[in-house]
Amino acid sequence: TGISALVLFFFSLGITAFCMMFSREIITLVASEDYTVSSLWYSSVEALQIVAPIFLFYFLSSLFTYTLIAANRQQVMLVINACIACVNALGNILLIPSYSFVWSAVMTLISQILLLSITAYVARWVLELRSIFRELVLITLFLLCSVGATYMILPRIPDTLFLRLSGGVTLFIFLYGVPVLWFVLRRLRLPPLSGEQLEDPSPLSRPRSSVDT
């Protein structure tokens, strides 16, 4: 479970950071530049930046969700999801008329934070993640350094949609993806065999003697 949490954290944090950094370019690519124009104090760019952290909370909450399902706690998950769905629906009904689509993004993010918090609390007796806390902090710090370096290099890239997106993807993979993936893969390596295991092979691996025959 600790390794699963590391892998999920690595990918979800990278996706979240990339979507927040290149939200304007992503909106322009999938829709048009008209959607990046602010209506009042927000636009689709701000909505995507609000929604982007959902990747992080959803990926991590899925670890706790499937852990509870494997522990035969489906009824608990049903209650949790029903309560969060009610909170989400009530918030949208009350506040979307005043704050438009941006509040839908806010409520979706709040719902995912609640889901992660509640499932993590309920599953705390099954999962032990304190052992990888140092690795999670290191990945976060490395992400912040990578984002800072990317922002410093981006102004040198010509201001065209294709070059900014392709250059941004290349930079982010090189600065964040490759080093942190190497770090996670090292953490995935199996521990070496102990001396006793090497010196005392099992009967199946021991050569047969004349007595055995």
Tab-separated table of N, CA, C and O in Angstrom, residues 29-137:
chain	number	residue	atom	x	y	z
A	29	LEU	N	-6.465	24.872	-26.577
A	29	LEU	CA	-6.319	23.698	-27.436
A	29	LEU	C	-7.629	22.934	-27.578
A	29	LEU	O	-8.022	22.560	-28.688
A	30	VAL	N	-8.341	22.697	-26.481
A	30	VAL	CA	-9.548	21.861	-26.530
A	30	VAL	C	-10.791	22.664	-26.906
A	30	VAL	O	-11.784	22.088	-27.351
A	31	ALA	N	-10.758	23.990	-26.747
A	31	ALA	CA	-11.925	24.820	-27.097
A	31	ALA	C	-11.479	25.922	-28.045
A	31	ALA	O	-11.198	25.676	-29.205
A	32	SER	N	-11.403	27.125	-27.552
A	32	SER	CA	-10.891	28.259	-28.333
A	32	SER	C	-10.413	29.321	-27.355
A	32	SER	O	-10.668	29.259	-26.148
A	33	GLU	N	-9.730	30.317	-27.893
A	33	GLU	CA	-9.179	31.363	-27.033
A	33	GLU	C	-10.264	32.233	-26.412
A	33	GLU	O	-10.022	32.915	-25.406
A	34	ASP	N	-11.475	32.175	-26.973
A	34	ASP	CA	-12.570	32.969	-26.414
A	34	ASP	C	-12.898	32.544	-24.983
A	34	ASP	O	-13.357	33.360	-24.178
A	35	TYR	N	-12.680	31.266	-24.681
A	35	TYR	CA	-13.003	30.766	-23.349
A	35	TYR	C	-12.005	31.217	-22.292
A	35	TYR	O	-12.228	31.000	-21.103
A	36	THR	N	-10.882	31.783	-22.715
A	36	THR	CA	-9.901	32.275	-21.746
A	36	THR	C	-10.172	33.711	-21.322
A	36	THR	O	-9.486	34.240	-20.455
A	37	VAL	N	-11.166	34.361	-21.960
A	37	VAL	CA	-11.518	35.738	-21.608
A	37	VAL	C	-12.358	35.728	-20.338
A	37	VAL	O	-13.317	34.959	-20.215
A	38	SER	N	-11.996	36.567	-19.392
A	38	SER	CA	-12.676	36.575	-18.093
A	38	SER	C	-14.085	37.133	-18.216
A	38	SER	O	-14.336	38.128	-18.908
A	39	SER	N	-15.005	36.466	-17.526
A	39	SER	CA	-16.365	36.957	-17.357
A	39	SER	C	-16.501	37.368	-15.897
A	39	SER	O	-16.411	36.525	-15.013
A	40	LEU	N	-16.679	38.662	-15.652
A	40	LEU	CA	-16.574	39.214	-14.305
A	40	LEU	C	-15.131	39.008	-13.826
A	40	LEU	O	-14.215	39.558	-14.380
A	41	TRP	N	-14.902	38.158	-12.800
A	41	TRP	CA	-13.549	37.981	-12.271
A	41	TRP	C	-12.996	36.589	-12.527
A	41	TRP	O	-11.938	36.235	-12.000
A	42	TYR	N	-13.675	35.809	-13.361
A	42	TYR	CA	-13.190	34.445	-13.611
A	42	TYR	C	-13.478	34.053	-15.043
A	42	TYR	O	-14.290	34.661	-15.735
A	43	SER	N	-12.760	33.018	-15.494
A	43	SER	CA	-12.959	32.454	-16.825
A	43	SER	C	-12.766	30.946	-16.726
A	43	SER	O	-12.585	30.392	-15.635
A	44	SER	N	-12.777	30.279	-17.870
A	44	SER	CA	-12.551	28.833	-17.872
A	44	SER	C	-11.157	28.475	-17.389
A	44	SER	O	-10.929	27.375	-16.885
A	45	VAL	N	-10.221	29.414	-17.548
A	45	VAL	CA	-8.854	29.171	-17.062
A	45	VAL	C	-8.857	29.016	-15.544
A	45	VAL	O	-8.263	28.072	-14.997
A	46	GLU	N	-9.521	29.925	-14.851
A	46	GLU	CA	-9.591	29.827	-13.387
A	46	GLU	C	-10.346	28.569	-12.956
A	46	GLU	O	-9.986	27.922	-11.971
A	47	ALA	N	-11.406	28.224	-13.704
A	47	ALA	CA	-12.163	27.017	-13.362
A	47	ALA	C	-11.286	25.768	-13.483
A	47	ALA	O	-11.334	24.881	-12.621
A	48	LEU	N	-10.460	25.697	-14.539
A	48	LEU	CA	-9.570	24.545	-14.697
A	48	LEU	C	-8.513	24.514	-13.595
A	48	LEU	O	-8.169	23.435	-13.095
A	49	GLN	N	-8.017	25.672	-13.201
A	49	GLN	CA	-7.031	25.708	-12.120
A	49	GLN	C	-7.631	25.264	-10.794
A	49	GLN	O	-6.932	24.675	-9.958
A	50	ILE	N	-8.919	25.522	-10.606
A	50	ILE	CA	-9.594	25.049	-9.395
A	50	ILE	C	-9.825	23.545	-9.457
A	50	ILE	O	-9.651	22.825	-8.464
A	51	VAL	N	-10.177	23.052	-10.644
A	51	VAL	CA	-10.493	21.627	-10.802
A	51	VAL	C	-9.228	20.767	-10.809
A	51	VAL	O	-9.272	19.598	-10.412
A	52	ALA	N	-8.095	21.318	-11.232
A	52	ALA	CA	-6.869	20.529	-11.401
A	52	ALA	C	-6.478	19.730	-10.157
A	52	ALA	O	-6.102	18.554	-10.274
A	53	PRO	N	-6.542	20.282	-8.927
A	53	PRO	CA	-6.162	19.484	-7.756
A	53	PRO	C	-7.057	18.275	-7.509
A	53	PRO	O	-6.698	17.418	-6.689
A	54	ILE	N	-8.191	18.202	-8.207
A	54	ILE	CA	-9.062	17.033	-8.046
A	54	ILE	C	-8.319	15.765	-8.417
A	54	ILE	O	-8.539	14.697	-7.820
A	55	PHE	N	-7.417	15.841	-9.419
A	55	PHE	CA	-6.624	14.671	-9.783
A	55	PHE	C	-5.888	14.114	-8.568
A	55	PHE	O	-5.874	12.910	-8.321
A	56	LEU	N	-5.269	15.012	-7.809
A	56	LEU	CA	-4.493	14.593	-6.639
A	56	LEU	C	-5.385	13.935	-5.594
A	56	LEU	O	-5.100	12.824	-5.126
A	57	PHE	N	-6.490	14.599	-5.235
A	57	PHE	CA	-7.353	14.069	-4.180
A	57	PHE	C	-8.087	12.810	-4.631
A	57	PHE	O	-8.288	11.885	-3.842
A	58	TYR	N	-8.481	12.761	-5.908
A	58	TYR	CA	-9.200	11.577	-6.400
A	58	TYR	C	-8.282	10.355	-6.441
A	58	TYR	O	-8.670	9.266	-6.015
A	59	PHE	N	-7.070	10.506	-6.964
A	59	PHE	CA	-6.151	9.379	-7.051
A	59	PHE	C	-5.851	8.819	-5.666
A	59	PHE	O	-5.826	7.602	-5.465
A	60	LEU	N	-5.590	9.718	-4.704
A	60	LEU	CA	-5.261	9.242	-3.365
A	60	LEU	C	-6.473	8.638	-2.665
A	60	LEU	O	-6.353	7.620	-1.963
A	61	SER	N	-7.647	9.246	-2.843
A	61	SER	CA	-8.839	8.691	-2.196
A	61	SER	C	-9.206	7.325	-2.768
A	61	SER	O	-9.783	6.491	-2.059
A	62	SER	N	-8.860	7.074	-4.047
A	62	SER	CA	-9.154	5.761	-4.628
A	62	SER	C	-8.385	4.664	-3.909
A	62	SER	O	-8.868	3.532	-3.784
A	63	LEU	N	-7.176	4.977	-3.416
A	63	LEU	CA	-6.412	3.992	-2.650
A	63	LEU	C	-7.162	3.580	-1.386
A	63	LEU	O	-7.298	2.391	-1.092
A	64	PHE	N	-7.683	4.566	-0.652
A	64	PHE	CA	-8.426	4.268	0.568
A	64	PHE	C	-9.778	3.626	0.247
A	64	PHE	O	-10.240	2.745	0.980
A	65	THR	N	-10.401	4.063	-0.844
A	65	THR	CA	-11.701	3.502	-1.221
A	65	THR	C	-11.602	2.009	-1.505
A	65	THR	O	-12.379	1.202	-0.976
A	66	TYR	N	-10.647	1.619	-2.337
A	66	TYR	CA	-10.507	0.203	-2.674
A	66	TYR	C	-10.003	-0.612	-1.491
A	66	TYR	O	-10.280	-1.811	-1.393
A	67	THR	N	-9.272	0.039	-0.581
A	67	THR	CA	-8.871	-0.656	0.644
A	67	THR	C	-10.084	-0.998	1.497
A	67	THR	O	-10.203	-2.112	2.032
A	68	LEU	N	-11.015	-0.054	1.620
A	68	LEU	CA	-12.233	-0.317	2.394
A	68	LEU	C	-13.105	-1.364	1.709
A	68	LEU	O	-13.713	-2.208	2.378
A	69	ILE	N	-13.156	-1.336	0.374
A	69	ILE	CA	-13.935	-2.358	-0.339
A	69	ILE	C	-13.324	-3.734	-0.118
A	69	ILE	O	-14.032	-4.721	0.117
A	70	ALA	N	-11.986	-3.812	-0.178
A	70	ALA	CA	-11.321	-5.099	0.062
A	70	ALA	C	-11.522	-5.581	1.486
A	70	ALA	O	-11.525	-6.797	1.739
A	71	ALA	N	-11.711	-4.637	2.417
A	71	ALA	CA	-11.966	-4.997	3.815
A	71	ALA	C	-13.441	-5.246	4.083
A	71	ALA	O	-13.860	-5.325	5.246
A	72	ASN	N	-14.251	-5.341	3.018
A	72	ASN	CA	-15.683	-5.630	3.127
A	72	ASN	C	-16.435	-4.535	3.894
A	72	ASN	O	-17.330	-4.809	4.690
A	73	ARG	N	-16.061	-3.286	3.596
A	73	ARG	CA	-16.744	-2.139	4.229
A	73	ARG	C	-17.537	-1.360	3.191
A	73	ARG	O	-17.558	-0.136	3.188
A	74	GLN	N	-18.229	-2.080	2.311
A	74	GLN	CA	-18.983	-1.419	1.243
A	74	GLN	C	-20.098	-0.540	1.785
A	74	GLN	O	-20.399	0.515	1.214
A	75	GLN	N	-20.722	-0.961	2.876
A	75	GLN	CA	-21.813	-0.159	3.438
A	75	GLN	C	-21.294	1.189	3.946
A	75	GLN	O	-21.970	2.218	3.808
A	76	VAL	N	-20.096	1.183	4.513
A	76	VAL	CA	-19.496	2.442	4.966
A	76	VAL	C	-19.252	3.363	3.779
A	76	VAL	O	-19.535	4.564	3.834
A	77	MET	N	-18.727	2.798	2.677
A	77	MET	CA	-18.483	3.595	1.480
A	77	MET	C	-19.780	4.152	0.901
A	77	MET	O	-19.816	5.281	0.400
A	78	LEU	N	-20.863	3.363	0.975
A	78	LEU	CA	-22.152	3.836	0.469
A	78	LEU	C	-22.625	5.049	1.252
A	78	LEU	O	-23.091	6.046	0.673
A	79	VAL	N	-22.485	5.016	2.572
A	79	VAL	CA	-22.895	6.142	3.405
A	79	VAL	C	-22.026	7.368	3.120
A	79	VAL	O	-22.533	8.496	2.989
A	80	ILE	N	-20.723	7.159	3.018
A	80	ILE	CA	-19.810	8.274	2.751
A	80	ILE	C	-20.142	8.944	1.419
A	80	ILE	O	-20.264	10.171	1.322
A	81	ASN	N	-20.277	8.140	0.365
A	81	ASN	CA	-20.564	8.706	-0.961
A	81	ASN	C	-21.920	9.396	-1.003
A	81	ASN	O	-22.080	10.435	-1.669
A	82	ALA	N	-22.909	8.841	-0.304
A	82	ALA	CA	-24.237	9.468	-0.284
A	82	ALA	C	-24.187	10.821	0.408
A	82	ALA	O	-24.779	11.807	-0.077
A	83	CYS	N	-23.484	10.917	1.524
A	83	CYS	CA	-23.381	12.199	2.241
A	83	CYS	C	-22.650	13.246	1.413
A	83	CYS	O	-23.075	14.410	1.331
A	84	ILE	N	-21.550	12.846	0.762
A	84	ILE	CA	-20.790	13.793	-0.053
A	84	ILE	C	-21.600	14.237	-1.271
A	84	ILE	O	-21.566	15.409	-1.667
A	85	ALA	N	-22.362	13.319	-1.859
A	85	ALA	CA	-23.207	13.686	-2.997
A	85	ALA	C	-24.268	14.699	-2.582
A	85	ALA	O	-24.564	15.649	-3.332
A	86	CYS	N	-24.830	14.543	-1.395
A	86	CYS	CA	-25.825	15.500	-0.906
A	86	CYS	C	-25.208	16.881	-0.680
A	86	CYS	O	-25.800	17.912	-1.036
A	87	VAL	N	-24.004	16.923	-0.091
A	87	VAL	CA	-23.315	18.193	0.132
A	87	VAL	C	-23.022	18.881	-1.202
A	87	VAL	O	-23.235	20.089	-1.359
A	88	ASN	N	-22.543	18.090	-2.173
A	88	ASN	CA	-22.212	18.636	-3.486
A	88	ASN	C	-23.459	19.201	-4.175
A	88	ASN	O	-23.449	20.320	-4.709
A	89	ALA	N	-24.545	18.432	-4.167
A	89	ALA	CA	-25.775	18.871	-4.828
A	89	ALA	C	-26.344	20.125	-4.149
A	89	ALA	O	-26.759	21.078	-4.828
A	90	LEU	N	-26.353	20.147	-2.818
A	90	LEU	CA	-26.890	21.299	-2.089
A	90	LEU	C	-26.066	22.555	-2.369
A	90	LEU	O	-26.626	23.646	-2.600
A	91	GLY	N	-24.741	22.420	-2.364
A	91	GLY	CA	-23.892	23.572	-2.649
A	91	GLY	C	-24.097	24.113	-4.051
A	91	GLY	O	-24.145	25.334	-4.264
A	92	ASN	N	-24.245	23.214	-5.011
A	92	ASN	CA	-24.475	23.654	-6.391
A	92	ASN	C	-25.816	24.352	-6.545
A	92	ASN	O	-25.935	25.386	-7.213
A	93	ILE	N	-26.851	23.798	-5.928
A	93	ILE	CA	-28.193	24.384	-6.043
A	93	ILE	C	-28.234	25.787	-5.436
A	93	ILE	O	-28.849	26.716	-5.989
A	94	LEU	N	-27.551	25.961	-4.303
A	94	LEU	CA	-27.627	27.234	-3.598
A	94	LEU	C	-26.742	28.321	-4.225
A	94	LEU	O	-27.122	29.502	-4.247
A	95	LEU	N	-25.579	27.947	-4.746
A	95	LEU	CA	-24.582	28.960	-5.092
A	95	LEU	C	-24.277	29.108	-6.583
A	95	LEU	O	-23.711	30.124	-6.986
A	96	ILE	N	-24.641	28.130	-7.409
A	96	ILE	CA	-24.398	28.290	-8.846
A	96	ILE	C	-25.173	29.475	-9.425
A	96	ILE	O	-24.639	30.203	-10.277
A	97	PRO	N	-26.429	29.736	-9.010
A	97	PRO	CA	-27.131	30.922	-9.555
A	97	PRO	C	-26.390	32.238	-9.316
A	97	PRO	O	-26.510	33.176	-10.103
A	98	SER	N	-25.597	32.303	-8.244
A	98	SER	CA	-24.873	33.543	-7.948
A	98	SER	C	-23.455	33.557	-8.509
A	98	SER	O	-22.962	34.608	-8.923
A	99	TYR	N	-22.796	32.394	-8.530
A	99	TYR	CA	-21.376	32.357	-8.892
A	99	TYR	C	-21.099	31.553	-10.167
A	99	TYR	O	-19.940	31.319	-10.490
A	100	SER	N	-22.132	31.120	-10.862
A	100	SER	CA	-22.002	30.460	-12.160
A	100	SER	C	-21.171	29.176	-12.067
A	100	SER	O	-21.106	28.537	-11.012
A	101	PHE	N	-20.555	28.806	-13.181
A	101	PHE	CA	-19.900	27.502	-13.286
A	101	PHE	C	-18.667	27.386	-12.388
A	101	PHE	O	-18.242	26.282	-12.054
A	102	VAL	N	-18.068	28.512	-12.000
A	102	VAL	CA	-16.866	28.419	-11.186
A	102	VAL	C	-17.171	27.805	-9.820
A	102	VAL	O	-16.332	27.112	-9.232
A	103	TRP	N	-18.411	28.030	-9.324
A	103	TRP	CA	-18.751	27.430	-8.030
A	103	TRP	C	-18.923	25.921	-8.159
A	103	TRP	O	-18.668	25.185	-7.205
A	104	SER	N	-19.351	25.442	-9.322
A	104	SER	CA	-19.423	24.005	-9.543
A	104	SER	C	-18.035	23.379	-9.421
A	104	SER	O	-17.870	22.292	-8.844
A	105	ALA	N	-17.020	24.073	-9.958
A	105	ALA	CA	-15.645	23.587	-9.823
A	105	ALA	C	-15.209	23.579	-8.367
A	105	ALA	O	-14.572	22.633	-7.893
A	106	VAL	N	-15.575	24.643	-7.626
A	106	VAL	CA	-15.211	24.719	-6.212
A	106	VAL	C	-15.870	23.594	-5.423
A	106	VAL	O	-15.224	22.919	-4.598
A	107	MET	N	-17.151	23.337	-5.660
A	107	MET	CA	-17.861	22.291	-4.930
A	107	MET	C	-17.319	20.903	-5.268
A	107	MET	O	-17.239	20.025	-4.403
A	108	THR	N	-16.940	20.690	-6.522
A	108	THR	CA	-16.350	19.408	-6.887
A	108	THR	C	-15.033	19.196	-6.149
A	108	THR	O	-14.749	18.093	-5.650
A	109	LEU	N	-14.228	20.245	-6.060
A	109	LEU	CA	-12.965	20.146	-5.327
A	109	LEU	C	-13.210	19.891	-3.840
A	109	LEU	O	-12.559	19.038	-3.226
A	110	ILE	N	-14.161	20.607	-3.251
A	110	ILE	CA	-14.487	20.399	-1.837
A	110	ILE	C	-14.962	18.971	-1.601
A	110	ILE	O	-14.592	18.326	-0.603
A	111	SER	N	-15.766	18.444	-2.514
A	111	SER	CA	-16.272	17.079	-2.371
A	111	SER	C	-15.131	16.063	-2.391
A	111	SER	O	-15.119	15.102	-1.609
A	112	GLN	N	-14.164	16.264	-3.270
A	112	GLN	CA	-13.033	15.339	-3.340
A	112	GLN	C	-12.148	15.432	-2.095
A	112	GLN	O	-11.625	14.417	-1.616
A	113	ILE	N	-11.987	16.643	-1.554
A	113	ILE	CA	-11.221	16.800	-0.311
A	113	ILE	C	-11.928	16.078	0.837
A	113	ILE	O	-11.289	15.391	1.653
A	114	LEU	N	-13.254	16.223	0.908
A	114	LEU	CA	-14.016	15.520	1.942
A	114	LEU	C	-13.902	14.007	1.783
A	114	LEU	O	-13.722	13.279	2.768
A	115	LEU	N	-13.999	13.536	0.533
A	115	LEU	CA	-13.899	12.091	0.292
A	115	LEU	C	-12.549	11.553	0.733
A	115	LEU	O	-12.467	10.511	1.394
A	116	LEU	N	-11.471	12.267	0.388
A	116	LEU	CA	-10.140	11.825	0.796
A	116	LEU	C	-9.988	11.847	2.309
A	116	LEU	O	-9.469	10.888	2.907
A	117	SER	N	-10.448	12.915	2.940
A	117	SER	CA	-10.290	13.044	4.395
A	117	SER	C	-11.049	11.952	5.138
A	117	SER	O	-10.512	11.311	6.054
A	118	ILE	N	-12.297	11.708	4.739
A	118	ILE	CA	-13.122	10.729	5.458
A	118	ILE	C	-12.625	9.312	5.216
A	118	ILE	O	-12.495	8.515	6.157
A	119	THR	N	-12.332	8.963	3.955
A	119	THR	CA	-11.868	7.597	3.675
A	119	THR	C	-10.505	7.339	4.310
A	119	THR	O	-10.239	6.223	4.785
A	120	ALA	N	-9.638	8.355	4.340
A	120	ALA	CA	-8.332	8.175	4.989
A	120	ALA	C	-8.509	7.947	6.490
A	120	ALA	O	-7.811	7.118	7.089
A	121	TYR	N	-9.450	8.662	7.108
A	121	TYR	CA	-9.692	8.480	8.540
A	121	TYR	C	-10.280	7.094	8.827
A	121	TYR	O	-9.852	6.417	9.762
A	122	VAL	N	-11.234	6.669	8.004
A	122	VAL	CA	-11.869	5.379	8.242
A	122	VAL	C	-10.894	4.224	7.986
A	122	VAL	O	-10.921	3.205	8.696
A	123	ALA	N	-10.008	4.380	6.996
A	123	ALA	CA	-9.093	3.295	6.623
A	123	ALA	C	-7.768	3.371	7.365
A	123	ALA	O	-6.850	2.600	7.056
A	124	ARG	N	-7.641	4.250	8.351
A	124	ARG	CA	-6.355	4.422	9.025
A	124	ARG	C	-5.925	3.155	9.754
A	124	ARG	O	-4.736	2.915	9.968
A	125	TRP	N	-6.897	2.305	10.120
A	125	TRP	CA	-6.568	1.070	10.847
A	125	TRP	C	-6.048	0.001	9.898
A	125	TRP	O	-5.516	-1.016	10.352
A	126	VAL	N	-6.214	0.192	8.599
A	126	VAL	CA	-5.728	-0.795	7.623
A	126	VAL	C	-4.387	-0.360	7.038
A	126	VAL	O	-3.456	-1.155	6.928
A	127	LEU	N	-4.287	0.916	6.661
A	127	LEU	CA	-3.092	1.414	5.985
A	127	LEU	C	-2.150	2.077	6.972
A	127	LEU	O	-2.576	2.752	7.904
A	128	GLU	N	-0.872	1.880	6.757
A	128	GLU	CA	0.160	2.531	7.554
A	128	GLU	C	1.064	3.304	6.589
A	128	GLU	O	1.936	2.734	5.938
A	129	LEU	N	0.832	4.624	6.491
A	129	LEU	CA	1.543	5.440	5.506
A	129	LEU	C	2.610	6.323	6.126
A	129	LEU	O	3.292	7.047	5.405
A	130	ARG	N	2.769	6.246	7.455
A	130	ARG	CA	3.784	7.099	8.071
A	130	ARG	C	5.190	6.724	7.623
A	130	ARG	O	6.104	7.553	7.624
A	131	SER	N	5.373	5.467	7.204
A	131	SER	CA	6.704	5.016	6.788
A	131	SER	C	7.170	5.684	5.500
A	131	SER	O	8.373	5.721	5.230
A	132	ILE	N	6.240	6.197	4.681
A	132	ILE	CA	6.632	6.834	3.418
A	132	ILE	C	6.425	8.347	3.482
A	132	ILE	O	6.441	9.003	2.436
A	133	PHE	N	6.230	8.892	4.670
A	133	PHE	CA	5.995	10.335	4.784
A	133	PHE	C	7.180	11.125	4.244
A	133	PHE	O	7.009	12.139	3.556
A	134	ARG	N	8.397	10.671	4.529
A	134	ARG	CA	9.586	11.373	4.048
A	134	ARG	C	9.625	11.393	2.524
A	134	ARG	O	9.957	12.417	1.915
A	135	GLU	N	9.271	10.277	1.884
A	135	GLU	CA	9.274	10.219	0.423
A	135	GLU	C	8.227	11.155	-0.174
A	135	GLU	O	8.474	11.814	-1.192
A	136	LEU	N	7.044	11.243	0.452
A	136	LEU	CA	6.004	12.144	-0.040
A	136	LEU	C	6.458	13.598	0.045
A	136	LEU	O	6.210	14.395	-0.879
A	137	VAL	N	7.129	13.951	1.131
A	137	VAL	CA	7.637	15.321	1.276
A	137	VAL	C	8.708	15.607	0.231
A	137	VAL	O	8.730	16.683	-0.384
